[in-house]
Amino acid sequence: TELSKIRNFSIIAHIDHGKSTLADRLIQRTGGLAEREMSAQVLDNMEIEKERGITIKAQTVRLDWKGHVLNLMDTPGHVDFAYEVSRSLAACEGALLVVDAAQGVEAQTLANVYQSIEHDHEIVPVINKIDLPAAEPEKVRAEIEDVIGIDASQAVLASAKSGIGIDEILDAIVERIPAPTGDADAPLKAMLVDSWYDPYLGVVILVRVMAGTLKKGQQIKFMQAGTTHLIDRVGCFRPKIEQLNDLGVGEIGFITAQIKDVAQARVGDTLTDAKRPAAEALPGFKEVQPVVFCGLFPVDANDFEKLRESISKLRLNDASFSFEMETSAALGFGYRCGFLGLLHLEIIQERLTREYDLDLITTAPSVVYQIELTHGGGHIDLHNPADMPEPNKIETISEPWINATIYVPDEYLGSILKLCQDRRGIQKNLTYVGGRAQATYELPLNEVVFDFYDRLKSLSKGYASFDYHQIGYREGDLVKMGILVNEEPVDALSMIVHRSTAEVRGRGMVERLKELIPRHLFKIPIQAAIGGKVIARETISAMRKDVTAKCYGGDATRKRKLLDKQKKGKAKMREYGSVSIPQEAFIAALRMG
Ligand code: GTP
C-alpha cells in the first residue's frame, strides 16, 4: 500500500467508555465481519478479558475505508501494562479519544492522552454514548478542552451502541490523522509491538514497519535479543487472518518465524534484515520488570507437578511474569512469582484456578525491597518477606515509591485524601476542574499493592480513577510483621510493613483472621508480632458441642458462605500444627478493611 493511503491509529478510552464496542462497529461498518459474527466483542478475545470487561493484550485490525487502509491498534487499558501501551502508541500516528458523554474525562484517559500527545499523535475526540439520557456532550466537549487542553470543536458525537457517528469517525481518521512516513529503500526496521503464543502458529509477532520492507522468506535479526529467524508467514488481521507476501514501510501486521517462546520476542525490540542490517535499533526499548511478588502454593501438595506444568504453559503466552521454585516450612513446594502489578497477579491466579483447575494459596504480595547489610555485607534485593535478614544485620532498607494521579468528584475528595494520608502519601498537588479534583501524591508502592485500588473505588462509589508510575527507591523504617496462629508462625501471611502502620495492619489482620478461621475444639490465639513483640492479638473461642454454633455471631452470612464453599471444596483447608485454615482466609486476610 502507498504510504499516503495508510492510517495507523489507536483508541484511547477509560475503562467502560466504549472502546471495544466502537472498535467492533468500525470493523462491522468496513465489512470485516458480518452481523451474525458480531455476537461477542471481537477485540477482547480472552475469556477473562470479556468477563472483567478489560483489554489485556493488544490486538490490531486492518480496515478498508474509501480507498484507504486503516490499522486499528487496540491497547491494554490498565496501568499494569503501561509499557505495552507505550509501544502500541509508538506504532501509530493518531488516536481516537473516546470519552463517555455521561462520565466525562477520567484519570486513566488523561495519562494515556498525554502519552499520545508525547508521541506527536493527532487526536480525534469522540464523545460516545450520546444516546444515554444522562449524556451531556457539550459539557464533556468543554471538559476535554479545559482538562486536556486540545481543540474539541471538531469532536465527533457518537453512539457506538446505536451506530451513530460511525462514518464520521472513519472519515475523520482519513482526513485528520497523518499518513505514516519512512524510507522504503532503507534497511528494514520494524518495531515489535506485541507477541503472543498461538497453539497452531507458534509465537505470533505484531510489528510496525518503520523503514524498508518485511518479506516472507526473509532472514531477520532481533536487534535487542541478538537472535536471527526465518520469516515463514506475513499477514494482517481483518480481524480474521489474511496472509500477505510482505509488509511495506508504514504498515502494521504480523509475522511468524517458528519461534517457540514469547520470551524471545520482547515488546519494543527492533527487527532488521539479517543480511542488510540497520545501523541502530529503534529507540525506546525497555526491559519490563515484575514489581509485585507473591508465592503460589497448591492447597494439595500432590498438585505441585500440575502447578509446575500450568505455570510453564501460562508463561508461554506471557513473558512479563516470572517464576521460580520456592519451599516453605508450612506450605511445602510452590512458586515465587513476579508480576507487573496486582491486576496482573489476579489474572494469572484466576487463570490457574479456572483454566487449570488448581486450588492455590497465595501468599501476601510484596514489592522488591533493597537492603544494605551492615559491615559492608553487601546488597540484597528482597523479593520474599520470609528471606528478610535479622534486624541487626540490616544497615538500611529501601522501598519503591510511585507518583499517583487521582481524579475524583469533589464530594469524595475528603475520604480519598484521608486514604492517601493513611497510606503514607505525600501530597504534591491538588487542583479542581469542573466539580472534580485532581490530586497528585507520592506513595510507597507497598501501600498500594494490597487493596488501594479497591478502597479508592469503594470510597468514591466507583467514580475515582487512578494512574501511577514508579519514581525510585527511598529509605524507610520497614519491619517484618509475622502472624502467629496458635503460637505457630504462618509464613504465608508475614509481610513487610512500615513501623508507623504496623499496628493498624496487624490489628486488621488478626481481626479478619478471627472471622475467617473456623472454631476448633480448643481456644486459638491469633497474634501479629514484630520480632518477639506482639502488637495485636485476638482469640477464637473454643467450639461448643452444638456444631451449628459456628454459623452465628460475627458476620453470619459470610461465615455461612465460607462453610458452603468448604463443603464444595475438596481439600481446601491447610493444616497449621493442629489448626485448619481455609484457603479463602489467605486471600481475604490480605484485603485490609
Ligand atoms: P475496556 O475494554 O475495559 O477498556 O472497556 P471499553 O472501553 O472497551 O468499553 P465497552 O466497549 O466494553 O463498553 C462498556 C459498556 O458501555 C458496555 O456495556 C457497552 O454496551 C456500553 N456502551 C458502549 N458504547 C455505548 C454507547 O454508545 N451507548 C450506550 N448507551 N452504551 C454504550
XYZ file of N, CA and C and ligand atoms in Angstrom, residues 13-22 41 44 52-55 77 100 128-132 158-162, ligand 1:
116
model
N -9.293 5.244 25.703
C -10.561 5.391 26.407
C -10.388 4.918 27.821
N -11.149 5.491 28.715
C -11.176 4.977 30.061
C -11.992 3.690 30.046
N -11.737 2.801 30.998
C -12.490 1.558 31.107
C -13.993 1.843 31.069
N -14.673 1.089 30.220
C -16.134 1.187 30.103
C -16.666 2.380 29.313
N -15.787 3.189 28.760
C -16.288 4.304 27.972
C -16.689 3.899 26.549
N -16.403 2.629 26.197
C -16.949 2.105 24.944
C -15.951 1.796 23.850
N -14.690 1.607 24.234
C -13.657 1.346 23.238
C -13.944 0.088 22.413
N -14.230 -1.008 23.107
C -14.433 -2.267 22.382
C -15.680 -2.215 21.512
N -16.723 -1.610 22.032
C -17.961 -1.511 21.272
C -17.717 -0.692 19.998
N -16.984 0.396 20.130
C -16.693 1.230 18.969
C -15.821 0.478 17.963
N -17.853 -9.463 21.519
C -16.885 -8.441 21.161
C -15.647 -9.109 20.599
N -11.651 -8.009 22.355
C -11.335 -8.585 23.666
C -11.510 -10.087 23.550
N -14.198 -9.516 32.745
C -13.849 -8.331 33.514
C -14.065 -7.072 32.701
N -14.330 -7.268 31.416
C -14.572 -6.121 30.562
C -13.351 -5.247 30.389
N -12.172 -5.824 30.447
C -10.974 -5.016 30.223
C -10.113 -5.655 29.143
N -9.347 -4.838 28.475
C -8.475 -5.328 27.436
C -7.106 -5.611 28.035
N -5.878 -1.615 28.668
C -6.485 -0.493 29.378
C -6.123 -0.382 30.853
N -16.837 9.074 27.421
C -18.240 8.795 27.724
C -18.975 10.125 27.955
N -18.749 9.663 23.084
C -19.541 8.439 22.873
C -20.735 8.377 23.825
N -21.652 7.487 23.526
C -22.845 7.234 24.349
C -23.776 8.446 24.385
N -23.872 9.179 23.267
C -24.771 10.335 23.263
C -26.230 9.899 23.325
N -26.467 8.589 23.159
C -27.842 8.078 23.272
C -28.328 8.027 24.715
N -27.405 8.069 25.668
C -27.813 7.971 27.074
C -28.591 9.208 27.507
N -21.040 10.550 18.980
C -21.300 9.188 18.524
C -22.021 8.346 19.560
N -22.602 7.284 19.056
C -23.080 6.225 19.931
C -22.626 4.917 19.309
N -21.647 4.316 19.918
C -21.139 3.050 19.392
C -22.222 1.998 19.461
N -23.055 2.114 20.477
C -24.111 1.128 20.675
C -25.177 1.234 19.591
N -25.652 2.453 19.302
C -26.718 2.601 18.304
C -26.180 2.836 16.890
P -12.405 -1.685 28.292
O -12.263 -2.831 27.315
O -12.447 -2.143 29.701
O -11.464 -0.562 28.050
O -13.872 -1.110 28.127
P -14.393 -0.461 26.827
O -13.996 0.963 26.838
O -13.970 -1.317 25.691
O -15.951 -0.481 26.991
P -17.004 -1.396 26.225
O -16.964 -1.190 24.762
O -16.877 -2.775 26.744
O -18.330 -0.700 26.747
C -18.637 -0.604 28.117
C -20.137 -0.614 28.295
O -20.697 0.562 27.698
C -20.817 -1.790 27.629
O -21.853 -2.214 28.467
C -21.359 -1.207 26.328
O -22.519 -1.883 25.877
C -21.690 0.209 26.732
N -21.608 1.148 25.608
C -20.620 1.291 24.706
N -20.924 2.251 23.821
C -22.131 2.733 24.161
C -22.991 3.756 23.639
O -22.711 4.416 22.649
N -24.162 3.965 24.303
C -24.502 3.250 25.400
N -25.674 3.525 25.966
N -23.744 2.302 25.912
C -22.572 2.033 25.312
